[in-house]
Coordinates of C-alpha atoms in Angstrom, one line a residue:
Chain A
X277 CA -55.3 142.8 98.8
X278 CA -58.5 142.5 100.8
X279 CA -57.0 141.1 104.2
X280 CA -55.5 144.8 104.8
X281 CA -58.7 146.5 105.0
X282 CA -60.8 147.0 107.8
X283 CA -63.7 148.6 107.8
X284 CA -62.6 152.1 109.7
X285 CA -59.7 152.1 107.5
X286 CA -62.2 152.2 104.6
X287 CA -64.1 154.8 105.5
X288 CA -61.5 157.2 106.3
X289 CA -59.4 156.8 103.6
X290 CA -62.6 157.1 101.5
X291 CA -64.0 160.1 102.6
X292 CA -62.1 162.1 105.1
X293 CA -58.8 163.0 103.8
X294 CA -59.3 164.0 100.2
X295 CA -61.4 166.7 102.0
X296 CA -59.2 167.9 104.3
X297 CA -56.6 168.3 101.8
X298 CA -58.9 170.2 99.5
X299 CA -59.1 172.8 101.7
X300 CA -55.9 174.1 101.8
X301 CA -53.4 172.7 98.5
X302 CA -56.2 171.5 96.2
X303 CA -57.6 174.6 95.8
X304 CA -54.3 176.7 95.8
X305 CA -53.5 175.5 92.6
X306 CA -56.0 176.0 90.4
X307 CA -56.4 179.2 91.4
X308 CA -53.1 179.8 90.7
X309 CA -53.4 178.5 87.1
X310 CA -56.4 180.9 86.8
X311 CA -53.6 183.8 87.3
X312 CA -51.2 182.6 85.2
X313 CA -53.8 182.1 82.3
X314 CA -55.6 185.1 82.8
X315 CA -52.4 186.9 82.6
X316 CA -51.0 185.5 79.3
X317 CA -54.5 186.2 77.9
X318 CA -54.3 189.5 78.4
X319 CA -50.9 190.1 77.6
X320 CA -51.8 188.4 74.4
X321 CA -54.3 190.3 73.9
X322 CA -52.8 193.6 74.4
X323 CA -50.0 192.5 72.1
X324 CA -51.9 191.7 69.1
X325 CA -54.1 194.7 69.4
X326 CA -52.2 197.4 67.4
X327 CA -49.2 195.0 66.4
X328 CA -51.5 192.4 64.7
X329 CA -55.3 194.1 64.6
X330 CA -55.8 197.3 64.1
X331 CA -56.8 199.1 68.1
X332 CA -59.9 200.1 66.7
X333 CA -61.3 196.6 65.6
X334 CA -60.0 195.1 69.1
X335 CA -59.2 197.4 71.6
X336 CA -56.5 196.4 74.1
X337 CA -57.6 195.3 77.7
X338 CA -56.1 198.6 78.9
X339 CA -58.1 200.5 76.4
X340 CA -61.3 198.5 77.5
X341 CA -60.4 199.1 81.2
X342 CA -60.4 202.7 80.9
X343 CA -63.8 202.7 78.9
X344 CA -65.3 201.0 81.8
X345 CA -64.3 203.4 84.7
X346 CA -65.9 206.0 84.4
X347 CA -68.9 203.5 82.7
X348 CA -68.7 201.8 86.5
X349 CA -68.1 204.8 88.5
X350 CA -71.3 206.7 86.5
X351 CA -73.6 203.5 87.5
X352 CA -74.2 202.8 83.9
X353 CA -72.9 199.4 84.0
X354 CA -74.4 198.8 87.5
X355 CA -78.0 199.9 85.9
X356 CA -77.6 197.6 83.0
X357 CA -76.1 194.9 84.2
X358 CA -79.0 195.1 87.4
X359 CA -82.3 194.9 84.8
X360 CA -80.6 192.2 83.0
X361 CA -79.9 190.3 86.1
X362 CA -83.5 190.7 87.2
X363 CA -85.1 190.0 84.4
X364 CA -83.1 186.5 84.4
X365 CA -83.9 186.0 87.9
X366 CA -87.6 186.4 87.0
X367 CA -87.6 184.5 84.0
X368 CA -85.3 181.6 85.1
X369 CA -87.4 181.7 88.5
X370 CA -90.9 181.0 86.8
X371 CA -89.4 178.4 84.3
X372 CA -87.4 176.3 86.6
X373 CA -90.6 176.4 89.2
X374 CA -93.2 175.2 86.2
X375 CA -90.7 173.0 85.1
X376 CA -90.3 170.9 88.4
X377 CA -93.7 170.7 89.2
X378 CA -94.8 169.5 85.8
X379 CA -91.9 167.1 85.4
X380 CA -92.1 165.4 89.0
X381 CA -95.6 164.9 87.8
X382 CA -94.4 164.0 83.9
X383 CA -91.7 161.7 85.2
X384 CA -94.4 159.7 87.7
X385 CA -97.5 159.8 86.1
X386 CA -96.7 157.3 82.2
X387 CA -99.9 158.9 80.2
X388 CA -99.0 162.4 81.1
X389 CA -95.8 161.8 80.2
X390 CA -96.3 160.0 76.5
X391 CA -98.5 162.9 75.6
X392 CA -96.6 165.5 76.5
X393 CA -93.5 163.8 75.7
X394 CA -93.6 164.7 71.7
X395 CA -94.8 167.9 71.6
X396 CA -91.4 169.0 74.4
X397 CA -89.3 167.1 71.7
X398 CA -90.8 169.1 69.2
X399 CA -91.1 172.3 70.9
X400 CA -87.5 172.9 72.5
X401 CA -85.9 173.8 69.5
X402 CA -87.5 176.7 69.0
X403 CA -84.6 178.9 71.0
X404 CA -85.8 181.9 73.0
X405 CA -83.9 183.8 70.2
X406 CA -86.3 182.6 67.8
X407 CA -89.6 182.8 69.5
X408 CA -88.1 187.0 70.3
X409 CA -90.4 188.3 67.3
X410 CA -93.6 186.2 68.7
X411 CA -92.7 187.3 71.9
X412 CA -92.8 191.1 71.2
X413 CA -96.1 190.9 68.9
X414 CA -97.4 189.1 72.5
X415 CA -95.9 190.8 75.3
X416 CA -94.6 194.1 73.8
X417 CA -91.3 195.7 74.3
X418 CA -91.8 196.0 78.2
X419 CA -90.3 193.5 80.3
X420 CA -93.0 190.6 79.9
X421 CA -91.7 189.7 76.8
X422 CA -87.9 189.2 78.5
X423 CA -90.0 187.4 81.4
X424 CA -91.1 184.9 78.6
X425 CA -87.9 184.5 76.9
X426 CA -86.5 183.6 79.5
X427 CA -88.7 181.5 80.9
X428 CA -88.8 179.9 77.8
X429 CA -85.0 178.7 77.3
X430 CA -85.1 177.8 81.0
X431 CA -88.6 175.5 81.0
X432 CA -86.9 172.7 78.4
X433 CA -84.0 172.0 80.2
X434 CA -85.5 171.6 83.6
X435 CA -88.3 169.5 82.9
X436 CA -86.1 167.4 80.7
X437 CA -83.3 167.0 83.7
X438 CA -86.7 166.3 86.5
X439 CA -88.3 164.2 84.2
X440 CA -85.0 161.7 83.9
X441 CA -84.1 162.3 87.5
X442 CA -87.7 160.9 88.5
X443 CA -87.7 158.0 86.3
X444 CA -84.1 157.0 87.3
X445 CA -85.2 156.7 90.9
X446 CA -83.4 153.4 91.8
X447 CA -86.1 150.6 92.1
X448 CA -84.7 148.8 95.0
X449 CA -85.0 152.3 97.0
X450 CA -88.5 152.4 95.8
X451 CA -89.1 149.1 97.2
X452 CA -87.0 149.2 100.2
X453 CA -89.5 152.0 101.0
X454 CA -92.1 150.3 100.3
X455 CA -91.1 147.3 102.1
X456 CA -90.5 149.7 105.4
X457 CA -94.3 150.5 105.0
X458 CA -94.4 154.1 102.7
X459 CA -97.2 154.9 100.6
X460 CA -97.2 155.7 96.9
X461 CA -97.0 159.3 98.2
X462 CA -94.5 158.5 100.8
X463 CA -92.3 156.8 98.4
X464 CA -93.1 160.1 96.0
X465 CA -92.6 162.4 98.7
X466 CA -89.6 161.2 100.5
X467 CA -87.5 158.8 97.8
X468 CA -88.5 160.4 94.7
X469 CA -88.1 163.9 94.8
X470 CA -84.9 163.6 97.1
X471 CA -83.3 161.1 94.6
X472 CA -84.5 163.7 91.7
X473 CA -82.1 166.5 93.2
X474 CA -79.4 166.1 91.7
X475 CA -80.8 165.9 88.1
X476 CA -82.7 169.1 88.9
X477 CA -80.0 171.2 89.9
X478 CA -77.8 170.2 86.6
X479 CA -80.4 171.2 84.9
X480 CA -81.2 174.5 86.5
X481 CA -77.5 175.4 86.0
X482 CA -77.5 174.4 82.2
X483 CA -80.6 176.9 82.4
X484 CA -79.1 179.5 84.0
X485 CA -76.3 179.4 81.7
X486 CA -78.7 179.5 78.3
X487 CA -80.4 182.5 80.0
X488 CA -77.5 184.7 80.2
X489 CA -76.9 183.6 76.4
X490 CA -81.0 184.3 75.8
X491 CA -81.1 187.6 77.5
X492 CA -78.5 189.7 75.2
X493 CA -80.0 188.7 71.6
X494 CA -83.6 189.8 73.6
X495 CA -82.4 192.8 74.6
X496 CA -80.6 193.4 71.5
X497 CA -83.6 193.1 69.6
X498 CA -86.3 194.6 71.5
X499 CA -85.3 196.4 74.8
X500 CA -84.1 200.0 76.0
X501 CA -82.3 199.1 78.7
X502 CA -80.3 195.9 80.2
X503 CA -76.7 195.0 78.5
X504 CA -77.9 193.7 75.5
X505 CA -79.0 196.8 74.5
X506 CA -75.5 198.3 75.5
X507 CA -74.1 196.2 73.2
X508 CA -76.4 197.3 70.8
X509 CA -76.2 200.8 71.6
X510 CA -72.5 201.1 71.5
X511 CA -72.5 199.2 67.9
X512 CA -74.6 201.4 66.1
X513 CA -72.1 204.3 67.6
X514 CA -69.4 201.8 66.2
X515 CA -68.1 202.5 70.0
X516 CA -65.7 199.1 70.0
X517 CA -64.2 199.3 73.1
X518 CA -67.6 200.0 74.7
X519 CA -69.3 197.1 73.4
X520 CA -65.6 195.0 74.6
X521 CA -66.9 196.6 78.2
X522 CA -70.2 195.0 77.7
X523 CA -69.2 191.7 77.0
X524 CA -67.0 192.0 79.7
X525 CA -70.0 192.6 82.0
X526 CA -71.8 189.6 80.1
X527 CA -68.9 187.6 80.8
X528 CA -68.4 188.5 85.0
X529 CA -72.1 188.2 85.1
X530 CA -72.5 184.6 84.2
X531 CA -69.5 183.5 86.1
X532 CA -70.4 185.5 89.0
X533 CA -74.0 184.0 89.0
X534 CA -72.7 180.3 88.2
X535 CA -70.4 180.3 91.1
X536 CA -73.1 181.5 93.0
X537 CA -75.6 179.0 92.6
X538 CA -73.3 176.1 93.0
X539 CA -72.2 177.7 96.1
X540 CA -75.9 177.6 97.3
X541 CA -76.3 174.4 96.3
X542 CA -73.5 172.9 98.3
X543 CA -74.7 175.0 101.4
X544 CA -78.5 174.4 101.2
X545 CA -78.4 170.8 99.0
X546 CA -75.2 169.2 100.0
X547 CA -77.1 166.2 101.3
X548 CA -78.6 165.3 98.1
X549 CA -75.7 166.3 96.2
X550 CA -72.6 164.8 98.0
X551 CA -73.1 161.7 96.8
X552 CA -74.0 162.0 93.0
X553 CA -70.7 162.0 92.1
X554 CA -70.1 158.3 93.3
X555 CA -72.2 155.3 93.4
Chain B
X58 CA -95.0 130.0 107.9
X59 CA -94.3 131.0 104.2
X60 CA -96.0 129.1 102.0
X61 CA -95.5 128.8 98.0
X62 CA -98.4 126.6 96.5
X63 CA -97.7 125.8 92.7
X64 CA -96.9 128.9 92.3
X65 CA -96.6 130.0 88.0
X66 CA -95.5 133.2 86.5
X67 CA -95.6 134.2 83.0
X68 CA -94.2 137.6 81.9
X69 CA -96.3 139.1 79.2
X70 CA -99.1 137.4 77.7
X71 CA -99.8 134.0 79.2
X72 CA -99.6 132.2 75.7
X73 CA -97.1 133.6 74.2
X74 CA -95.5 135.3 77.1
X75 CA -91.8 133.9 79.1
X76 CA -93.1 130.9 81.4
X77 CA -90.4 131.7 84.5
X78 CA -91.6 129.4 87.4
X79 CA -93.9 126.5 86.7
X80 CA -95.7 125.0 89.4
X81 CA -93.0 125.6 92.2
X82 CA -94.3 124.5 95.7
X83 CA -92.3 125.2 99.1
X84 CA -93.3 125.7 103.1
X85 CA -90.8 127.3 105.2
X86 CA -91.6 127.3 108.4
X87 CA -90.9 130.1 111.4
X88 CA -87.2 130.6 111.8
X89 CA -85.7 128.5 109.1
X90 CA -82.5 129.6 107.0
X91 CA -83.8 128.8 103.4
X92 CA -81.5 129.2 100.1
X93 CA -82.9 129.9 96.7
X94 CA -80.0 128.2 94.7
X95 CA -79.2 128.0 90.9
X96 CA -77.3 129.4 87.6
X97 CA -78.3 133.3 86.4
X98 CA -81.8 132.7 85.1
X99 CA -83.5 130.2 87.3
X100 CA -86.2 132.6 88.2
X101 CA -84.7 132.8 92.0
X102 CA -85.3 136.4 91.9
X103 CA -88.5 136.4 90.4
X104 CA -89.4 134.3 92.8
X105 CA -88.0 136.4 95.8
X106 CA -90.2 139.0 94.3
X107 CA -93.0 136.8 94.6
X108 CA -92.7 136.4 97.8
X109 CA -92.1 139.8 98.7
X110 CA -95.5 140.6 96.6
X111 CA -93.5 142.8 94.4
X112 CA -94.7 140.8 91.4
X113 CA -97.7 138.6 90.9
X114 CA -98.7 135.3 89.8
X115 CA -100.3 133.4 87.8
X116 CA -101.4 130.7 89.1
X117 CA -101.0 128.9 92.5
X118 CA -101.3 130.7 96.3
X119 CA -98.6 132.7 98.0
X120 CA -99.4 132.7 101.8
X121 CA -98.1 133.9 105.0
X122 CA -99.6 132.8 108.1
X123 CA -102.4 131.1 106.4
X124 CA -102.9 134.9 104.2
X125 CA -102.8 135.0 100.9
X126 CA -100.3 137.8 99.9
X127 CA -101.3 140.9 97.5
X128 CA -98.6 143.4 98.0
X129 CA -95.1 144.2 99.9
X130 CA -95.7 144.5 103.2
X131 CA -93.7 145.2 106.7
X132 CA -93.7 142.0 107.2
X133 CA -91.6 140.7 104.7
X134 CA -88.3 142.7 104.4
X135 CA -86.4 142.9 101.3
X136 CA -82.7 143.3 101.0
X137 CA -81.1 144.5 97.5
X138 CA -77.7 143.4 97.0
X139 CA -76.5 147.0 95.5
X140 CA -77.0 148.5 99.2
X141 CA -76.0 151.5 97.7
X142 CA -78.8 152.5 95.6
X143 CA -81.1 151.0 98.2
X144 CA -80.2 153.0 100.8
X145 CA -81.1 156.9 101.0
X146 CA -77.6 158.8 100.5
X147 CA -78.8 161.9 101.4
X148 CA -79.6 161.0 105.1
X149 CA -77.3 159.7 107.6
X150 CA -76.5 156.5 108.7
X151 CA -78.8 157.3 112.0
X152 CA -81.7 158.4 109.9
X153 CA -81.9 155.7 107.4
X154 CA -82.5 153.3 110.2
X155 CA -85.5 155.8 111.7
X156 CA -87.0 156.1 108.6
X157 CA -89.6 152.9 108.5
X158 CA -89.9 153.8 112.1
X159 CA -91.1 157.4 111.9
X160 CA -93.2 155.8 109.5
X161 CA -95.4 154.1 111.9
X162 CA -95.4 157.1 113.9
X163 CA -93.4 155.1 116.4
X164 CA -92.0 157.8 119.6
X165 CA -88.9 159.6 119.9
X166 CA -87.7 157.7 122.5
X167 CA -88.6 153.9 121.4
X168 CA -87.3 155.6 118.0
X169 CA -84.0 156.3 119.8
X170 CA -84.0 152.6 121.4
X171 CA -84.3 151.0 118.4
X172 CA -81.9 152.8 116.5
X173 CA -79.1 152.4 118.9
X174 CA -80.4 148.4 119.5
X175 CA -80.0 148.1 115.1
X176 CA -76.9 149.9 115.0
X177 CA -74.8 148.1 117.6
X178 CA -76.6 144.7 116.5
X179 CA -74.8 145.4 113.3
X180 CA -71.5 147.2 114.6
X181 CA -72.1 150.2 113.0
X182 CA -72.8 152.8 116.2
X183 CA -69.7 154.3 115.8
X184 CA -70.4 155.8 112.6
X185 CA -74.1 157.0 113.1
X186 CA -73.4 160.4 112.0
X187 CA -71.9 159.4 108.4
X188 CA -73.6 159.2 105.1
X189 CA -73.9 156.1 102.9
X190 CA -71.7 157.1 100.2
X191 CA -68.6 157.5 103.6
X192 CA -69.1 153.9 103.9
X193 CA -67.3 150.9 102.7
X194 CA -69.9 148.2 100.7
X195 CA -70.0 145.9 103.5
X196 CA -70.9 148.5 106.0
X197 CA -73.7 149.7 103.6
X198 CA -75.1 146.3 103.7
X199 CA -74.8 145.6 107.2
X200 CA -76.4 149.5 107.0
X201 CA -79.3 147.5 104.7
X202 CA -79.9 145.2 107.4
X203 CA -80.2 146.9 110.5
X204 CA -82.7 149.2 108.7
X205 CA -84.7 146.6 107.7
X206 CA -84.5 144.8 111.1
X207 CA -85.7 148.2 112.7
X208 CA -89.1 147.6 111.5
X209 CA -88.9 144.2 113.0
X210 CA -90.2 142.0 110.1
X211 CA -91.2 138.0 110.1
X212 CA -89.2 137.2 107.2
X213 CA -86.3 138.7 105.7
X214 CA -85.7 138.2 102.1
X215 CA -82.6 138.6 100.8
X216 CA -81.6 139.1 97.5
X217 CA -77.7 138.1 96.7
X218 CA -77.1 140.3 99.7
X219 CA -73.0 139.4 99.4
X220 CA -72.7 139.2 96.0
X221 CA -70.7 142.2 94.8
X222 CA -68.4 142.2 97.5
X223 CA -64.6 141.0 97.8
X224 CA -63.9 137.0 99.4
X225 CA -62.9 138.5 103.0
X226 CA -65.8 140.6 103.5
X227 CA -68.1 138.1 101.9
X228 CA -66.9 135.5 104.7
X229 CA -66.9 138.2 107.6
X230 CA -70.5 139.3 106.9
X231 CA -71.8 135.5 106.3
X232 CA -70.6 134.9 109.7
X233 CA -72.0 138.2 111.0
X234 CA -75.4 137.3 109.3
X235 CA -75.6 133.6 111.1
X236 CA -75.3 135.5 114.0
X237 CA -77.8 137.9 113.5
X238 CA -79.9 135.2 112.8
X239 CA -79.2 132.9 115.8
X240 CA -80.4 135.7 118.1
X241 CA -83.4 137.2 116.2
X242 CA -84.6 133.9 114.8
X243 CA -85.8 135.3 112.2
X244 CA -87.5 133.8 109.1
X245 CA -85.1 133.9 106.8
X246 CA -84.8 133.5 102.6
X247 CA -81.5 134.0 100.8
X248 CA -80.9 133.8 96.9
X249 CA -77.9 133.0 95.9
X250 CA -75.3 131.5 93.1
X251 CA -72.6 130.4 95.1
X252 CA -72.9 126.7 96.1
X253 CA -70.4 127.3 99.1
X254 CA -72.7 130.4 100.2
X255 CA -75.7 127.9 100.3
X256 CA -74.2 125.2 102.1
X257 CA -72.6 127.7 105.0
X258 CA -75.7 129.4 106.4
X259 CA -78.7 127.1 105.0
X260 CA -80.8 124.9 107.0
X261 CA -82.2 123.9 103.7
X262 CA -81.3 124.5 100.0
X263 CA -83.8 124.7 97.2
X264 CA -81.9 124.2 93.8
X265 CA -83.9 125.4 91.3
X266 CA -83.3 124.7 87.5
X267 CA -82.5 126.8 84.7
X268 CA -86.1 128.9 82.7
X269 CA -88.4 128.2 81.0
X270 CA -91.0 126.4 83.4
X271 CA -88.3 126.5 86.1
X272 CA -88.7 124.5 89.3
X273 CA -86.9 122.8 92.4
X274 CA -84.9 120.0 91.0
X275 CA -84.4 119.4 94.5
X276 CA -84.5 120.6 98.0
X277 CA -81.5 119.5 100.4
X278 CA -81.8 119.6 103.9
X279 CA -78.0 120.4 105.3
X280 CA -77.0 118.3 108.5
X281 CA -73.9 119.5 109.2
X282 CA -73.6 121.4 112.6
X283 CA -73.1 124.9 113.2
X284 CA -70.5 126.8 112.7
X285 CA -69.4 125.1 109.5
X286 CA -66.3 124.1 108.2
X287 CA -65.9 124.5 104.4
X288 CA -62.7 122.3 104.3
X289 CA -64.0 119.4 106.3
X290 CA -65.1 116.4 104.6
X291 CA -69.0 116.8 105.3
X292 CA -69.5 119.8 103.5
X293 CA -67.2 118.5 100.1
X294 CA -69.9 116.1 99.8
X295 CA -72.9 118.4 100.3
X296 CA -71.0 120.1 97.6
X297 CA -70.4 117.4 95.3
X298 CA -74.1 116.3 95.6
X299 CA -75.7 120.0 94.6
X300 CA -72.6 120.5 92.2
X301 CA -74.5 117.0 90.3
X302 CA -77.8 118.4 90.9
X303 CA -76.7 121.8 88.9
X304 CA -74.9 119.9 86.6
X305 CA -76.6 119.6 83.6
X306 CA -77.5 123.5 83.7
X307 CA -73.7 124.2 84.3
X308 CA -72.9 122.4 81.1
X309 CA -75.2 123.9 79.4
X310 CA -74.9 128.0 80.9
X311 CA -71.2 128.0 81.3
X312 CA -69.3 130.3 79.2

């Protein structure tokens, strides 16, 4: 086995050429399976509306699609769906800042981190759903109170994902460090934090996602604009396909946003994140 | 000169605590090839972190050049044998070696020296521009090495350097290690559990016995000349005389 393997051998077969080929076939096909799903959805979908469930309960997708026309082509959706993005973008901006800086510090510093460790466990399952009434009596309707909401659902996950990517800092790159003559706040500084990336970022996409899932019941509850309180909106009207529109939007939105982030991630992270998959 | 004076360590309390080392005593002097030998265990890690400062003692002296020891230091290099979690994945193979040197603030151009020196020392200047995780596990160790050698250390203390690695690459960086060796002359301590290992690139082997209150049973001083044969009569008896040194642990750990 081993005589067959030098060391140039090794590396390309490791790394190169799974790459390469990624480009072009890997990605072909499950993109293509994303058609072919999508399409028997909908043609699901449009079957068993009106053959199975009454039209009016579920509207078919090209109901729905009509709805949202003149919906997009009005700006209505485009208004919505904006102050919802924003106020997640606000919200999930805060959290996942607060949360970093209090759990590299958490994660480094032992006291800080058994006294603050039980009252976290204790206080992250309070939802942002449930902490909507609080958050109204506090903020008001206006858009501090989505600010805190989602900040809130964003805070817990973070810190919890720095926290463990601080303390799982390998030792022997701790001491190798230290060894090549770092500091405490080198080794911090430039082991630490870099080593912590990863963690962080699957954290702040866990986030994002509980955000977009935070934002609607907010806005259903206590808000006159954003798409939660389309939903709500169209449901008193009893308006089904509208509200199938909305959740449309909901849907695209967190997708869009998803893809996004990772995208950055690769482009401005890939350093720290190439290699979290292996090793 | 490294020396280890009676050196104790107890983890935890020192009554009731685990009594690792008891009274272990070695010198070794500038330039000498010294293996830490014995079953999982033996303390030859703990003591490798001894001497490394990474843990302290107590009771006995730890000195380097006549200095008592308090802490890591540049001077003493330490070598992991997971490379991989040693090393820093997210920077390239180029920058991993600069980093102890920017460290030191040392300039570009001596930076620049010194990397290129490292990397081709260690045959890896063909592939400065790659990351860790692009490398195979013996170029990741040979990786280790040339960034602890850029930061030119007395001593290098190595930690089961080749023990996750498969037989050929094992022999191949053994070899490469001698002759790193032969033309830094560095100082150099290697822990290790594999008799043939020891007996290959020590000038001396200190095999240590099983914990609690471990210790040198005894420390061998190989004769055989450079570059060693493992099939040659000399060296089966070197091994047949440490294989009866270990032998009462082996009974007893084996299995």
């Amino acid at each position: 086995m081993a005589d067959r393997i030098t060391d140039d051998e090794l590396t390309e077969g490791v790394a190169r050429r799974p790459r390469r080929r990624s480009l072009r076939l890997g990605m072909l096909r499950p993109a293509a399976m994303a058609v072919i799903a999508f399409s028997a959805f909908f043609a699901v979908w449009e079957f068993a509306s009106g053959q199975l469930i009454s039209p009016f309960l579920l509207p078919p997708p090209s109901k729905v699609a009509q709805t949202a026309v003149p919906m997009l082509e009005s700006g209505e959706i485009l208004r919505h769906a904006s102050i919802s993005l924003w106020r997640v973008f606000v919200g999930f901006t805060l959290g996942s800042l607060v949360a970093i800086v209090l759990g590299v510090i958490m994660g480094r510093l032992r006291l800080v981190n058994e006294l603050a460790d039980p009252v976290i466990e204790f206080l992250r399952y309070l939802s942002p759903t449930a902490m909507i009434p609080i958050a109204v009596i506090w903020f008001g309707i206006g858009e501090a109170s989505k600010y805190f909401l989602i900040f809130w659902g964003t805070v817990f996950f973070v810190l919890i994902n720095t926290i463990a990517g601080v303390m799982r800092t390998p030792v022997p790159r701790q001491r190798a460090a230290q060894c090549l003559g770092a500091s405490r706040l080198q080794i911090f500084l430039t082991v630490v934090i870099p080593s912590s990336v990863p963690f962080i970022v699957t954290g702040m996409r866990v986030a994002m996602a509980s955000s977009f899932m935070s934002i609607i019941p907010a806005e259903m509850l206590a808000a006159n604009s954003g798409i939660g309180y389309l939903l709500q909106a169209s449901a008193i009207m009893v308006q089904t396909d509208r509200i199938f529109v909305a959740l449309a939007t909901i849907s695209a939105l967190g997708f869009a946003t998803d893809r996004l982030f990772r995208f950055a991630c690769d482009r401005l992270l890939h350093r720290y994140m190439a290699w979290s998959g292996s090793n | 000169m490294l020396t280890i004076d009676s050196v104790t360590k107890i983890f935890g309390e020192p009554a009731t605590g685990y009594r690792a080392l008891k009274d272990v005593s070695i010198e070794v002097p500038e330039g000498e090839f010294l293996c830490l030998l014995g079953p999982s265990g033996c303390g030859k890690t703990t003591l490798m972190n001894i001497m490394a400062g990474f843990e302290g003692i107590n009771g006995g002296r730890v000195l380097l050049h006549g200095r008592p020891v308090t802490g890591p230091g540049r001077d003493r290099m330490m070598f992991f044998q997971d490379a991989g979690s040693a090393l820093f994945p997210w920077q390239t193979v180029e920058e991993n070696v600069q980093y102890g040197l920017k460290l030191q603030r040392i300039p570009a151009a001596e930076r620049r020296r010194r990397v290129d020196f490292n990397l081709s020392m260690v045959g890896l200047d063909e592939h400065r521009r790659k990351f860790p995780a692009q490398l195979s596990g013996g170029m990741r160790q040979r990786l280790q090495i040339a960034r602890g050698l850029a930061v030119d250390p007395d001593i290098l203390l190595m930690d089961e350097p080749f023990g996750a690695l498969d037989a050929m690459s094992k022999r191949r960086m053994q070899g490469f290690l001698l002759d790193i060796w032969q033309r830094t002359g560095k100082t150099i301590v290697f822990v290790t559990h594999d008799i043939a290992e020891a007996i290959l690139l020590a000038d001396r082997i200190a095999v240590m016995s099983v914990g609690p209150d471990s210790r040198f049973r005894d420390i061998v001083t190989i004769e055989i000349p450079r570059p060693r044969d493992p099939s040659s009569p000399g060296f089966g008896e070197v091994y047949a005389q440490i294989e009866r040194l270990l032998g009462h642990d082996l009974d007893r750990h084996e299995g």
